[in-house]
Amino acid sequence: MTLQDLIFKLSEYWGGHGCVIQQPLDIEVGAGTMSPETFLRVLGPEPWNVAYVQPSRRPADGRFGENPNRLFKHHQFQVILKPAPDDIQQVYLQSLEACGIDLRAHDIRFEEDNWESPTLGAWGIGWQVLFDGLEITQFTYFQQAGGIELAPISVELTYGLERLAMVLQRVDNVFDLVWGAGVKYREARWRDEVEQSKYAFGQVEGLSREAFAAFHRELFDRYYAFAESLLAGGLVIPAYEHCLKCSHLFNVLDACGGIGVTERTAYILRVRQLAVAIAQAYTQPATPTAPEPLPAAD
Amino acid sequence: MERELLLEIGCEELPASWLTPLAGQLAERLTARLREFRLASDAEAETHATPRRLAAVVPRIAERQSDHEELVSGPPAAAAFRDGQPTPAALGFARKYGVEVAALERVTTPKGEYLAYRARHRGRAAADILPDVLAATLRDLSFPKQMRWDAWIDDGRGELLFGRPIRWLLFLYGGRVVPFTIRRSPLAQSASVQDVRSGAVTHGHRLLAVSGRAGRAVKVRSFQDYKARLAEHFVILARRERQDRLVRELELHARRLGGRVHASAHASAGPLAEVADLVEYPSVVAGTYSAEFLQLPQEVLTTTMIHHQHYFPVVDDRGRLMPAFLAVTNIEVDNTRKIAVNSERVLTARLRDARFFWDADRATRLEDRLDRLDTVRFHRALGSYRDKARRLERLAATVAESLGAPEAAADAARAGLLAKTDLTTDMVREFTELQGTMGGIYAREQGEPDPVWRAIYHHYQPASIDADAEPSRESLGSAAAVWAAVSVADKLDSVVGLFGAGERPTGTRDPFAIRRQVQGVLKVLVDLPEVTGLTAAVDVGPLLAGAAAGYPDGTLAEFDEDLQTFVRDRVKYVFQQRGFRPEEIEAVLGATGVALAPLDLRHRLEALAGMRGSQDFAALAVLFKRVKNIAREVSPVPQPAYEARLDRSRLVEPAEQALLQAFDRVAPAMREAVAARHYRKAMAEAATLRPAVDRFFTEVFVMVEDAALRASRLMLMVSVRDLVLEVADISQLGGA
């Protein structure tokens, strides 16, 4: 099964289980959790079922295309079900079957692995799902997001698409995966990985590390201040998007060694404060609701 | 008629480390709640836990609650009757309980006589009470981390938090379902989120079934039936049986590979115990990895396999790692090859990472990593690990001297300086549990002398206060003294610094594990002769002061006393854990001028414990209480000058003479023994005072009118007291 077939299968499966199939967020994020489709939608009481692919950038994991398992940018298939159905573990296992995995020929286990995002003020209880010892999914019952206690509880399923595809295609190197249409992951992604890794670690010819870090630091501050203005102006979703910009810039600064230990904690705290304020604003009753369609004229 | 109670709480996968404690809690809480609800049983609750279920059976529970009487007090008897007629107060009280005044009783209390009504409560049927028992028991269970899952119970306490979501409840009394419902919150309630109602069914293994759909509901009638159904459906209920099966399978597969399972598997708290609680139906799959990885340090290989993958390493008959491992699965398959191939792939990826770190880390010498330590924070108020390395370099050397090993000082300084540098290595960043170990290995690789690298390797140890806690004398070899100095210095530095920074532990809160670090220091000092061959009885007080000297002025001053008390409490804890009685510990800590020197205290305690059988000593302990009480007339605390003031010319009574002679005989012998730390001998000497002291109290009255005589007798008591106190305050042992 190619990587793109895997995406089709999972989309079809979860679409068939009542999920809206969303498109990836068009902003740099480290995980599908950060998309407003997850972070904002798990807040408040309204039911919400959604699934989407999220390209996820982890600057510190960049390996210049040389490591068979680690990537600057990998792909997650993210599912949010709110409220979490009683039979969700079973439904999840069936999604693996839908991808062609014979559950009776492999060892599939749910091992404790709670999830926490200090920058988002979010945490949850759950497991990593191990497939013959390999983590293929993070399974989390969200308890808190943006510092807000959640009710009802959402379940988040995050499939590591590359990991899963490597299992299905039985390859040892991510770059040997078949993406689709006869194209290998190497052709689709390798150059991107090499250049993005250099970027992430601040290895830019003709540009000093200091200048690199200073630029990102300045961007962080400007986006941060702008996010606060947007929030003050009542534009919650744009404010959140600018908060995500800050989060990504922080990740770049962290990867390139542009921040010290003490400073690091301060950055995390600042992003969290913003995320918490945004989550609170989002759940205010003033949130505009979509207009009802006009009654049809006779 | 008594019937069986069977409960199974069906959960989503509970963490392995919780299972044994949860089974214990369930037995304890269910028994307590049954008693509280007056459902008598002469049988113990038997409980079990697997990742997906907590089960309890009580073989016999009474069909009804025991009847219950209660005496309700009413008005005082004096106010209940006037002229032989009941007053309105008495009538009102009787009416309230629907009886005649004549049916009331009289009770006498310390406050006087009262009218009282004896209420008799008839026990209710067990089936009506058991839902309350279950509700209370569910509330009682506590988890290291609990979650909200939109559930609540109708017991007036609202939301029900739990370790993981509950998906079914098997709840039978005498084979019949006891109705019980866990409700779901209105916000979540929907077609896919439903109340959990008790029933007569369990669920087998999620994926294994002989026939039909795996994990389907299976009807159950009794505990016997329940166990049998689970076994049929690939769930081994008893943890012992899971572990036994696991051991058998592991050994079988290891033999097939021509080796045996790595020793770590059999450690009591080791991976075996954990893995047995990760699965409901353990099977084993064997895999191999490329022999080229055997060039990696053995510690890296075993850590990768055991801690990261829960795989069991295989060793040959000489204990050397073979390029093979055993993975435990929760499933039984005909063809294990597919699982093995995937497991091999995962392990190989991890080992490849490890090899990358191994090669990259060795490119930088440890001393060149010191500057990078500047970016690793030790504590907000205490700077970086670079600062700590500087302090350790100096402190480890001075500790070596205090331990009576000045020849180890130079190596200790070197090891102290480098001990933390592995925090900047990629390997330790990835495998944090290898801190110290990797530092030692990298030090060895770069040619540091044996004592230096071994001291770094073991410097986080000891991890417990058990006498046989690692490292052993064998594993340390010639590095023993250097290790002791570095291990103690590291912990002292942290304890003093963190105390000064206001991180003193409170209650169960001890985020920096200060208690454990102090205990680590004490363990090293207590067992110094066995582990290092050194015999110095080192006082902790000056060691702490030495550690404080590494910090800016004044760090120790403000909390000195606090810290002393804290350390003293830890000393008591350590010796209690070693089996000494609290009163014995108080006794040796009460000896005159005794230092907080764990080894010296240990010798005194061992001597004291050795005297437990001596009748003279026990009797002396009782008499000593009197000696101390009388001596207090002069002064509550000993002073060397007192003995010199003993006026022998006045002590002419035979009993006085006898005690004086005994004292003169015992004193030099005892003092010689104390000076030589022969406490057993000293105590045996002290015990010989018993007949003379006894006789003195029988024949002599101390508090006579004659002031000079009284003073002489008092001074004799004081002298005896001060002499005995030099070895221990045995009045603590006196008992009655």
JSON list of N, CA, C and O in Angstrom, two decimals, chain B residues 186-202:
[
{"chain": "B", "resi": 186, "resn": "PRO", "atom": "N", "xyz": [-24.74, 14.33, 30.56]},
{"chain": "B", "resi": 186, "resn": "PRO", "atom": "CA", "xyz": [-25.68, 14.70, 29.50]},
{"chain": "B", "resi": 186, "resn": "PRO", "atom": "C", "xyz": [-24.96, 15.24, 28.26]},
{"chain": "B", "resi": 186, "resn": "PRO", "atom": "O", "xyz": [-25.40, 15.02, 27.14]},
{"chain": "B", "resi": 187, "resn": "LEU", "atom": "N", "xyz": [-23.84, 15.92, 28.45]},
{"chain": "B", "resi": 187, "resn": "LEU", "atom": "CA", "xyz": [-23.11, 16.48, 27.30]},
{"chain": "B", "resi": 187, "resn": "LEU", "atom": "C", "xyz": [-22.57, 15.39, 26.39]},
{"chain": "B", "resi": 187, "resn": "LEU", "atom": "O", "xyz": [-22.44, 15.58, 25.19]},
{"chain": "B", "resi": 188, "resn": "ALA", "atom": "N", "xyz": [-22.23, 14.25, 26.99]},
{"chain": "B", "resi": 188, "resn": "ALA", "atom": "CA", "xyz": [-21.62, 13.19, 26.19]},
{"chain": "B", "resi": 188, "resn": "ALA", "atom": "C", "xyz": [-22.63, 12.15, 25.74]},
{"chain": "B", "resi": 188, "resn": "ALA", "atom": "O", "xyz": [-22.46, 11.52, 24.70]},
{"chain": "B", "resi": 189, "resn": "GLN", "atom": "N", "xyz": [-23.66, 11.96, 26.54]},
{"chain": "B", "resi": 189, "resn": "GLN", "atom": "CA", "xyz": [-24.69, 10.94, 26.28]},
{"chain": "B", "resi": 189, "resn": "GLN", "atom": "C", "xyz": [-25.15, 11.00, 24.82]},
{"chain": "B", "resi": 189, "resn": "GLN", "atom": "O", "xyz": [-25.58, 12.04, 24.35]},
{"chain": "B", "resi": 190, "resn": "SER", "atom": "N", "xyz": [-25.03, 9.88, 24.12]},
{"chain": "B", "resi": 190, "resn": "SER", "atom": "CA", "xyz": [-25.42, 9.85, 22.71]},
{"chain": "B", "resi": 190, "resn": "SER", "atom": "C", "xyz": [-25.48, 8.40, 22.28]},
{"chain": "B", "resi": 190, "resn": "SER", "atom": "O", "xyz": [-25.29, 7.51, 23.10]},
{"chain": "B", "resi": 191, "resn": "ALA", "atom": "N", "xyz": [-25.70, 8.17, 21.01]},
{"chain": "B", "resi": 191, "resn": "ALA", "atom": "CA", "xyz": [-25.78, 6.79, 20.52]},
{"chain": "B", "resi": 191, "resn": "ALA", "atom": "C", "xyz": [-24.48, 6.05, 20.79]},
{"chain": "B", "resi": 191, "resn": "ALA", "atom": "O", "xyz": [-24.48, 4.85, 21.05]},
{"chain": "B", "resi": 192, "resn": "SER", "atom": "N", "xyz": [-23.35, 6.76, 20.78]},
{"chain": "B", "resi": 192, "resn": "SER", "atom": "CA", "xyz": [-22.08, 6.07, 20.96]},
{"chain": "B", "resi": 192, "resn": "SER", "atom": "C", "xyz": [-21.53, 6.21, 22.37]},
{"chain": "B", "resi": 192, "resn": "SER", "atom": "O", "xyz": [-20.49, 5.65, 22.69]},
{"chain": "B", "resi": 193, "resn": "VAL", "atom": "N", "xyz": [-22.20, 6.96, 23.22]},
{"chain": "B", "resi": 193, "resn": "VAL", "atom": "CA", "xyz": [-21.76, 7.09, 24.61]},
{"chain": "B", "resi": 193, "resn": "VAL", "atom": "C", "xyz": [-22.94, 6.75, 25.51]},
{"chain": "B", "resi": 193, "resn": "VAL", "atom": "O", "xyz": [-23.93, 7.48, 25.57]},
{"chain": "B", "resi": 194, "resn": "GLN", "atom": "N", "xyz": [-22.85, 5.60, 26.17]},
{"chain": "B", "resi": 194, "resn": "GLN", "atom": "CA", "xyz": [-23.98, 5.06, 26.91]},
{"chain": "B", "resi": 194, "resn": "GLN", "atom": "C", "xyz": [-23.60, 4.78, 28.36]},
{"chain": "B", "resi": 194, "resn": "GLN", "atom": "O", "xyz": [-22.43, 4.58, 28.67]},
{"chain": "B", "resi": 195, "resn": "ASP", "atom": "N", "xyz": [-24.64, 4.71, 29.20]},
{"chain": "B", "resi": 195, "resn": "ASP", "atom": "CA", "xyz": [-24.41, 4.31, 30.58]},
{"chain": "B", "resi": 195, "resn": "ASP", "atom": "C", "xyz": [-23.74, 2.93, 30.62]},
{"chain": "B", "resi": 195, "resn": "ASP", "atom": "O", "xyz": [-23.96, 2.11, 29.73]},
{"chain": "B", "resi": 196, "resn": "VAL", "atom": "N", "xyz": [-22.96, 2.71, 31.66]},
{"chain": "B", "resi": 196, "resn": "VAL", "atom": "CA", "xyz": [-22.38, 1.37, 31.87]},
{"chain": "B", "resi": 196, "resn": "VAL", "atom": "C", "xyz": [-23.26, 0.67, 32.89]},
{"chain": "B", "resi": 196, "resn": "VAL", "atom": "O", "xyz": [-23.37, 1.13, 34.03]},
{"chain": "B", "resi": 197, "resn": "ARG", "atom": "N", "xyz": [-23.94, -0.41, 32.46]},
{"chain": "B", "resi": 197, "resn": "ARG", "atom": "CA", "xyz": [-24.84, -1.13, 33.37]},
{"chain": "B", "resi": 197, "resn": "ARG", "atom": "C", "xyz": [-24.24, -2.47, 33.74]},
{"chain": "B", "resi": 197, "resn": "ARG", "atom": "O", "xyz": [-23.70, -3.16, 32.88]},
{"chain": "B", "resi": 198, "resn": "SER", "atom": "N", "xyz": [-24.36, -2.83, 35.01]},
{"chain": "B", "resi": 198, "resn": "SER", "atom": "CA", "xyz": [-23.81, -4.11, 35.44]},
{"chain": "B", "resi": 198, "resn": "SER", "atom": "C", "xyz": [-24.54, -5.24, 34.72]},
{"chain": "B", "resi": 198, "resn": "SER", "atom": "O", "xyz": [-25.71, -5.13, 34.37]},
{"chain": "B", "resi": 199, "resn": "GLY", "atom": "N", "xyz": [-23.82, -6.34, 34.52]},
{"chain": "B", "resi": 199, "resn": "GLY", "atom": "CA", "xyz": [-24.41, -7.47, 33.83]},
{"chain": "B", "resi": 199, "resn": "GLY", "atom": "C", "xyz": [-23.75, -8.76, 34.28]},
{"chain": "B", "resi": 199, "resn": "GLY", "atom": "O", "xyz": [-22.97, -8.78, 35.24]},
{"chain": "B", "resi": 200, "resn": "ALA", "atom": "N", "xyz": [-24.04, -9.82, 33.56]},
{"chain": "B", "resi": 200, "resn": "ALA", "atom": "CA", "xyz": [-23.52, -11.15, 33.89]},
{"chain": "B", "resi": 200, "resn": "ALA", "atom": "C", "xyz": [-22.51, -11.59, 32.85]},
{"chain": "B", "resi": 200, "resn": "ALA", "atom": "O", "xyz": [-22.31, -12.78, 32.66]},
{"chain": "B", "resi": 201, "resn": "VAL", "atom": "N", "xyz": [-21.88, -10.61, 32.19]},
{"chain": "B", "resi": 201, "resn": "VAL", "atom": "CA", "xyz": [-20.95, -11.01, 31.14]},
{"chain": "B", "resi": 201, "resn": "VAL", "atom": "C", "xyz": [-19.57, -10.40, 31.36]},
{"chain": "B", "resi": 201, "resn": "VAL", "atom": "O", "xyz": [-19.41, -9.33, 31.94]},
{"chain": "B", "resi": 202, "resn": "THR", "atom": "N", "xyz": [-18.57, -11.14, 30.85]},
{"chain": "B", "resi": 202, "resn": "THR", "atom": "CA", "xyz": [-17.22, -10.62, 30.79]},
{"chain": "B", "resi": 202, "resn": "THR", "atom": "C", "xyz": [-16.81, -10.58, 29.32]},
{"chain": "B", "resi": 202, "resn": "THR", "atom": "O", "xyz": [-17.62, -10.91, 28.44]}
]
